[in-house]
Coordinates of C-alpha atoms in Angstrom, one line a residue:
M1 CA -14.1 21.8 -51.4
A2 CA -16.1 18.7 -50.6
A3 CA -14.6 16.8 -53.5
G4 CA -11.1 17.8 -52.4
G5 CA -11.9 16.8 -48.8
S6 CA -13.4 13.5 -50.1
A7 CA -10.3 12.8 -52.1
S8 CA -8.1 13.6 -49.2
R9 CA -9.9 11.1 -47.0
A10 CA -9.6 8.4 -49.7
E11 CA -5.9 9.1 -49.9
R12 CA -5.6 8.7 -46.1
K13 CA -7.5 5.4 -46.2
A14 CA -5.3 4.1 -49.0
A15 CA -2.2 5.1 -47.1
A16 CA -3.4 3.4 -43.9
R17 CA -4.2 0.2 -45.8
A18 CA -0.8 0.3 -47.4
E19 CA 0.9 0.7 -44.0
L20 CA -1.1 -2.2 -42.6
L21 CA -0.1 -4.4 -45.5
Q22 CA 3.5 -3.4 -45.1
Q23 CA 3.4 -4.2 -41.3
E24 CA 1.9 -7.6 -42.0
E25 CA 4.6 -8.3 -44.6
Q26 CA 7.2 -7.4 -42.1
R27 CA 5.7 -9.7 -39.5
D28 CA 5.6 -12.5 -42.0
R29 CA 9.2 -11.9 -42.9
R30 CA 10.2 -11.8 -39.3
R31 CA 8.5 -15.1 -38.6
Q32 CA 10.1 -16.7 -41.6
V33 CA 13.6 -15.5 -40.7
S34 CA 13.1 -16.5 -37.1
R35 CA 12.0 -20.0 -38.1
I36 CA 15.0 -20.4 -40.4
W37 CA 17.4 -18.9 -37.8
R38 CA 16.4 -21.4 -35.2
K39 CA 17.5 -24.3 -37.5
P40 CA 21.0 -25.7 -37.2
P41 CA 23.2 -24.2 -39.9
A42 CA 23.8 -27.6 -41.5
E43 CA 20.0 -28.1 -42.0
R44 CA 19.4 -24.8 -43.8
S45 CA 18.7 -24.9 -47.6
P46 CA 20.5 -22.5 -50.0
E47 CA 17.3 -20.6 -50.4
E48 CA 17.0 -20.2 -46.6
C49 CA 20.6 -19.1 -46.3
Q50 CA 19.8 -16.4 -48.9
V51 CA 16.8 -15.2 -46.9
L52 CA 19.0 -14.8 -43.8
G53 CA 21.6 -13.0 -45.9
E54 CA 19.0 -10.5 -47.1
S55 CA 17.7 -9.9 -43.5
D56 CA 20.7 -8.8 -41.5
D57 CA 18.7 -6.4 -39.3
I58 CA 16.3 -9.1 -38.2
V59 CA 19.1 -11.6 -37.6
R60 CA 21.0 -9.1 -35.5
E61 CA 17.8 -8.5 -33.4
L62 CA 17.3 -12.2 -32.9
E63 CA 20.9 -12.5 -31.8
R64 CA 20.5 -9.7 -29.3
R65 CA 17.4 -11.3 -27.8
R66 CA 19.2 -14.7 -27.6
K67 CA 22.1 -13.2 -25.7
R68 CA 19.8 -11.3 -23.4
R69 CA 17.9 -14.5 -22.6
E70 CA 21.1 -16.4 -22.0
R71 CA 22.4 -13.7 -19.7
L72 CA 19.2 -13.7 -17.7
R73 CA 19.3 -17.5 -17.5
R74 CA 22.9 -17.5 -16.2
R75 CA 22.1 -14.9 -13.6
Q76 CA 19.3 -17.1 -12.2
E77 CA 21.6 -20.1 -11.9
E78 CA 22.8 -21.0 -8.5
V79 CA 26.6 -21.3 -8.3
C80 CA 28.4 -23.0 -5.4
D81 CA 32.1 -22.5 -4.6
E82 CA 34.1 -25.6 -4.0
P83 CA 34.4 -26.5 -0.3
E84 CA 38.1 -25.4 0.0
E85 CA 37.4 -22.2 -1.9
L86 CA 34.5 -21.4 0.3
R87 CA 36.5 -22.1 3.4
R88 CA 39.3 -19.8 2.2
K89 CA 36.8 -17.0 1.5
A90 CA 35.1 -17.5 4.9
V91 CA 38.5 -17.0 6.6
E92 CA 38.9 -13.7 4.6
L93 CA 35.4 -12.6 5.6
A94 CA 36.0 -13.4 9.3
A95 CA 39.1 -11.2 9.1
A96 CA 37.1 -8.4 7.6
I97 CA 34.5 -8.8 10.4
C98 CA 37.1 -8.6 13.1
S99 CA 38.9 -5.6 11.6
A100 CA 35.7 -3.6 10.8
K101 CA 35.1 -0.5 12.8
H102 CA 31.4 -0.2 11.9
L103 CA 29.9 -3.3 10.3
V104 CA 26.4 -3.3 9.0
I105 CA 24.6 -6.4 7.7
Y106 CA 22.0 -6.4 5.0
T107 CA 19.8 -9.5 4.9
G108 CA 17.3 -10.9 2.4
A109 CA 15.1 -13.9 1.9
G110 CA 18.1 -16.3 1.4
I111 CA 18.8 -16.3 5.2
S112 CA 15.3 -17.8 5.9
T113 CA 15.2 -20.6 3.3
A114 CA 16.7 -22.9 5.9
A115 CA 13.5 -22.2 7.9
S116 CA 11.4 -23.5 5.0
I117 CA 10.4 -19.9 4.0
P118 CA 10.7 -19.6 0.2
D119 CA 12.9 -16.9 -1.3
Y120 CA 11.8 -14.8 -4.4
R121 CA 14.3 -15.3 -7.2
G122 CA 15.9 -18.7 -6.5
P123 CA 15.1 -21.8 -8.6
N124 CA 12.1 -22.5 -6.4
G125 CA 11.5 -18.8 -5.5
I126 CA 8.1 -17.2 -5.5
W127 CA 8.7 -14.9 -8.6
T128 CA 10.5 -17.7 -10.4
L129 CA 7.6 -20.1 -10.0
L130 CA 5.0 -17.5 -10.9
Q131 CA 6.9 -16.7 -14.1
K132 CA 6.7 -20.3 -15.0
G133 CA 3.0 -20.4 -14.4
R134 CA 3.3 -22.8 -11.4
S135 CA 1.4 -22.5 -8.2
I136 CA 2.8 -21.3 -4.9
R137 CA 2.7 -23.7 -1.9
A138 CA 1.3 -22.0 1.2
T139 CA 3.8 -21.9 4.0
D140 CA 2.9 -21.9 7.7
L141 CA 5.3 -19.2 9.0
S142 CA 4.3 -19.9 12.6
E143 CA 6.4 -23.1 12.3
A144 CA 9.4 -21.2 11.2
E145 CA 12.3 -20.6 13.6
P146 CA 15.4 -18.4 13.5
T147 CA 18.1 -20.2 11.5
L148 CA 21.8 -20.6 12.2
T149 CA 22.4 -17.4 10.3
H150 CA 19.9 -15.4 12.4
M151 CA 21.4 -16.7 15.6
S152 CA 25.0 -16.0 14.3
I153 CA 24.0 -12.4 13.6
A154 CA 22.5 -12.0 17.1
C155 CA 25.7 -13.4 18.6
L156 CA 27.9 -11.1 16.5
H157 CA 25.9 -8.1 17.6
K158 CA 26.1 -9.1 21.2
H159 CA 29.9 -9.1 20.9
N160 CA 29.9 -5.7 19.3
L161 CA 31.1 -7.1 16.0
V162 CA 28.0 -6.0 14.2
Q163 CA 26.5 -2.5 14.8
H164 CA 23.2 -2.8 12.8
V165 CA 21.1 -5.1 10.7
V166 CA 19.0 -3.9 7.7
S167 CA 16.5 -6.6 6.6
Q168 CA 14.1 -6.9 3.7
N169 CA 12.4 -9.8 5.4
C170 CA 9.0 -9.6 7.0
D171 CA 9.2 -12.9 8.8
G172 CA 10.2 -11.4 12.2
L173 CA 12.9 -14.0 12.7
H174 CA 15.6 -11.4 13.5
L175 CA 13.4 -10.2 16.4
R176 CA 12.8 -13.7 17.5
S177 CA 16.6 -14.5 17.5
G178 CA 17.1 -12.1 20.3
L179 CA 18.5 -9.2 18.2
P180 CA 17.4 -5.9 20.0
R181 CA 14.7 -3.8 18.3
A182 CA 17.0 -0.8 18.1
A183 CA 19.6 -2.9 16.2
I184 CA 17.1 -3.9 13.4
S185 CA 15.7 -1.9 10.5
E186 CA 12.9 -4.1 8.9
L187 CA 12.5 -2.1 5.7
H188 CA 9.5 -4.0 4.5
G189 CA 7.7 -4.5 7.9
N190 CA 7.2 -7.3 10.3
M191 CA 4.3 -9.8 10.0
Y192 CA 3.9 -10.0 13.8
I193 CA 3.5 -6.3 14.4
E194 CA 0.4 -4.1 13.9
V195 CA 0.2 -0.4 14.8
C196 CA -2.2 2.4 15.5
T197 CA -1.3 5.4 13.4
S198 CA -3.8 7.6 15.2
C199 CA -1.9 7.6 18.4
T200 CA 1.1 9.9 18.8
P201 CA 3.6 8.3 18.8
N202 CA 2.3 5.3 16.9
R203 CA 1.3 2.6 19.3
E204 CA 2.7 -0.9 18.5
Y205 CA 1.1 -4.2 19.1
V206 CA 3.3 -7.3 18.8
R207 CA 1.3 -10.4 18.3
V208 CA 2.2 -14.1 18.3
F209 CA 0.4 -14.7 15.0
D210 CA 0.6 -13.3 11.5
V211 CA -1.4 -10.1 11.5
T212 CA -1.6 -9.8 7.7
E213 CA -4.5 -12.3 7.2
R214 CA -6.9 -9.6 6.0
T215 CA -4.4 -7.2 4.5
A216 CA -3.0 -6.7 0.9
L217 CA -1.6 -4.0 -1.4
H218 CA -3.0 -0.6 -0.4
R219 CA -5.3 -2.4 2.1
H220 CA -3.6 -2.6 5.5
H221 CA -6.4 -2.6 8.2
T222 CA -6.2 -5.8 10.3
G223 CA -9.7 -5.9 11.7
R224 CA -8.6 -5.0 15.3
M225 CA -8.9 -1.8 17.2
C226 CA -6.4 0.2 19.3
H227 CA -6.8 -0.5 23.0
K228 CA -6.1 3.1 23.8
C229 CA -8.0 5.3 21.2
G230 CA -10.2 2.8 19.4
A231 CA -8.9 3.5 15.9
Q232 CA -8.3 0.7 13.4
L233 CA -5.0 -1.0 13.5
R234 CA -2.9 -1.6 10.4
D235 CA -0.1 -3.9 9.5
T236 CA 3.4 -2.7 8.9
I237 CA 4.1 -4.5 5.6
V238 CA 5.4 -2.5 2.6
H239 CA 4.3 -4.2 -0.6
F240 CA 5.9 -3.7 -4.0
G241 CA 4.7 -0.4 -5.4
E242 CA 4.2 1.1 -1.9
K243 CA 6.4 3.5 0.0
G244 CA 7.0 2.7 3.7
T245 CA 6.1 5.7 5.9
L246 CA 6.0 4.0 9.4
R247 CA 8.9 4.9 11.7
Q248 CA 8.8 1.5 13.3
P249 CA 9.6 -1.3 12.6
L250 CA 11.0 0.1 9.3
N251 CA 13.5 2.2 11.3
W252 CA 14.9 4.0 8.2
E253 CA 16.6 6.6 10.3
A254 CA 18.8 4.0 12.0
A255 CA 19.4 2.2 8.7
T256 CA 20.7 5.4 6.9
E257 CA 22.7 6.4 10.0
A258 CA 24.4 3.0 10.2
A259 CA 25.1 3.0 6.5
S260 CA 26.7 6.5 6.7
K261 CA 29.1 5.2 9.4
A262 CA 29.8 1.8 7.9
D263 CA 33.3 0.8 6.7
V264 CA 32.1 -2.7 5.9
I265 CA 28.7 -4.0 4.6
L266 CA 27.9 -7.7 4.6
C267 CA 25.0 -8.8 2.4
L268 CA 23.5 -12.1 3.3
G269 CA 21.0 -13.9 1.1
S270 CA 19.8 -10.9 -0.8
S271 CA 19.5 -10.5 -4.6
L272 CA 20.0 -6.8 -4.0
K273 CA 17.7 -6.0 -6.8
V274 CA 15.5 -4.0 -4.4
L275 CA 18.1 -2.7 -2.0
K276 CA 20.2 -1.3 -4.9
K277 CA 17.4 1.3 -5.4
Y278 CA 18.1 2.8 -2.1
P279 CA 21.3 5.0 -2.7
H280 CA 21.5 6.1 0.9
L281 CA 22.3 2.5 1.9
W282 CA 25.4 2.4 -0.3
C283 CA 26.9 5.8 0.5
M284 CA 26.8 6.7 -3.2
S285 CA 27.3 10.4 -2.3
K286 CA 30.8 9.5 -1.1
P287 CA 33.8 9.2 -3.5
P288 CA 34.4 5.5 -4.3
P289 CA 37.6 5.1 -2.1
R290 CA 35.5 6.2 1.0
R291 CA 32.6 3.9 0.4
P292 CA 32.2 0.8 2.7
K293 CA 33.9 -2.4 1.6
L294 CA 31.2 -4.8 0.3
Y295 CA 31.0 -8.5 1.0
I296 CA 28.3 -10.6 -0.6
V297 CA 27.0 -14.1 0.3
N298 CA 24.6 -15.4 -2.4
L299 CA 24.3 -18.3 -4.7
Q300 CA 23.1 -16.2 -7.6
W301 CA 24.3 -13.1 -9.4
T302 CA 23.6 -9.7 -7.8
P303 CA 23.9 -6.2 -9.4
K304 CA 26.6 -5.3 -6.9
D305 CA 28.9 -8.2 -7.6
D306 CA 31.4 -6.2 -9.6
L307 CA 31.7 -3.7 -6.7
A308 CA 32.3 -6.3 -4.0
A309 CA 35.6 -6.8 -2.3
L310 CA 34.6 -10.5 -2.0
K311 CA 31.7 -12.6 -3.3
L312 CA 31.0 -15.9 -1.6
H313 CA 28.9 -18.4 -3.6
G314 CA 27.4 -20.5 -0.8
R315 CA 24.4 -21.0 1.4
C316 CA 24.2 -18.5 4.3
D317 CA 24.2 -21.1 7.0
D318 CA 27.2 -22.9 5.5
V319 CA 29.2 -19.6 5.3
M320 CA 28.2 -18.4 8.7
R321 CA 29.1 -21.7 10.3
L322 CA 32.6 -21.4 8.8
V323 CA 32.9 -17.7 9.8
M324 CA 31.8 -18.3 13.4
A325 CA 34.2 -21.1 13.8
E326 CA 37.0 -18.9 12.5
L327 CA 36.0 -16.2 15.0
G328 CA 36.0 -18.7 17.8
L329 CA 32.4 -18.0 18.6
D330 CA 29.8 -20.7 19.6
I331 CA 26.6 -20.3 17.6
P332 CA 23.8 -20.1 20.1
R333 CA 20.9 -22.5 19.8
Y334 CA 17.5 -21.1 19.3
D335 CA 15.3 -21.9 22.3
R336 CA 11.6 -21.4 21.7
A337 CA 10.9 -21.3 25.4
R338 CA 13.0 -18.1 25.5
D339 CA 11.7 -16.6 22.2
P340 CA 11.5 -12.8 22.9
I341 CA 8.2 -12.6 21.0
F342 CA 6.4 -14.1 24.0
A343 CA 7.7 -11.3 26.2
L344 CA 6.9 -8.6 23.7
A345 CA 3.5 -9.8 22.6
E346 CA 0.3 -8.0 23.5
P347 CA -2.5 -10.4 24.3
L348 CA -5.9 -10.1 22.5
R349 CA -8.7 -8.6 24.5
P350 CA -12.0 -10.4 25.2
G351 CA -14.0 -10.5 22.0
E352 CA -10.9 -10.3 19.7
E353 CA -10.2 -14.0 19.6
G354 CA -12.2 -14.4 16.4
T355 CA -10.3 -11.6 14.5
H356 CA -7.8 -14.0 13.1
S357 CA -7.5 -17.7 12.1
R358 CA -3.7 -17.9 11.6
K359 CA -1.9 -20.4 13.8
A360 CA -0.1 -18.7 16.6
V361 CA 3.5 -19.2 17.6
A362 CA 3.2 -21.4 20.8
P363 CA 5.8 -21.9 23.5
P364 CA 6.8 -25.5 24.3
A365 CA 4.2 -27.4 26.4
G366 CA 4.7 -26.8 30.1
T367 CA 6.6 -23.5 29.6
E368 CA 5.8 -20.9 32.2
E369 CA 4.6 -17.5 31.1
Q370 CA 7.3 -14.9 31.0
P371 CA 7.2 -12.7 34.2
R372 CA 5.7 -9.2 34.0
S373 CA 7.4 -6.1 35.3
E374 CA 5.7 -3.7 37.7
D375 CA 4.0 -1.8 34.9
G376 CA 2.3 -5.0 33.8
Q377 CA 4.5 -5.6 30.7
R378 CA 6.3 -8.9 30.2
E379 CA 10.0 -8.7 30.8
Q380 CA 12.2 -9.5 27.7
P381 CA 14.7 -12.3 28.4
G382 CA 18.2 -11.0 28.6
L383 CA 21.1 -12.1 26.4
A384 CA 23.4 -13.1 29.1
G385 CA 23.6 -16.2 31.1
G386 CA 23.9 -18.7 28.3
W387 CA 21.2 -17.2 26.0
L388 CA 23.8 -16.5 23.4
G389 CA 26.4 -19.0 24.3
R390 CA 30.0 -18.3 25.3
G391 CA 31.9 -15.2 24.4
C392 CA 34.5 -14.6 21.7
A393 CA 37.5 -16.8 21.8
K394 CA 40.4 -17.0 19.4
G395 CA 40.6 -14.5 16.6
S396 CA 38.0 -12.2 17.9
R397 CA 38.1 -9.0 19.8
R398 CA 35.6 -6.8 21.7
R399 CA 35.0 -3.2 20.9
K400 CA 33.3 -0.4 22.7
S401 CA 29.8 0.2 21.4

């Protein structure tokens, strides 16, 4: 029995060695074929051509990989429509905005690049640079201000042309543009907001600085305490690999409700590679004819391009400038002195000054502090009286909310 067992082990060892040798031969063959395949056909010797002819399976796999790399490369390229073509598409988009009964806008990092905030998948995006092994330049987000696109969206909402905004951005620029809190779903959080989850309902603290200095993936405590119950505060950021559970500022309930009512969805500056994973935002349970019409503004390919009624290859600010002109709406100018963040912000208490080192958003020198209401809270500046410019003119119409 022992002899039989010993022979069996020897056989298994021999078989394992033979398998390893075969795998090594296959690797050598694959390297040889790959080296030959990369040569221009005119430079291949007859012997090399014979090797390729005897390795059809390897050559097919190399071709598949080449096509996949080429497809990915094309998808990462930024494509710009010619000026006249972009203008024609902007007119079509403006008409869709005017005729929409319930328009929802989805925004991504591309609407904030004009504020010097890097996107993720553009030529100089965060993921693109990391994949190339290049370092990421630190960005002082306190210097960022709402862009022309942010201000255009706030204006469209004021005139009842947009019902809700769903954003993947954490930069807080929608809030700072004057867009009401109820009209925004910040699916991945807001860098200016920290919350106490021990209070019911959760107690929010809006700050004038980035509260994420000490936080990271699965580590959300900011180092400050709730003024009411004394529990640790946490940021609102949803990192990759996490599931957002906070009611605000994520506001998922309003996002899904808006999507269910939408007849038009406008996607601005988003690759849609993350948003596509949220089926409720696309009304996928509805039959295709009843789903919202989709309009996309992006320089790069998105996975929803084939489903779009119109794809505009242009920078968000360029497109929105054309669209707003077609609608006859003046784009309001961002005024830092009237930034809503100063009205909403909760001041640090004595002893909390050393809990952060991030630069704070500061009002212009000489600006008076926003007035407080009788309950001690600062009053939020209204949107009337020139805050968002003149009303709709030619080509636009008002609707009941």
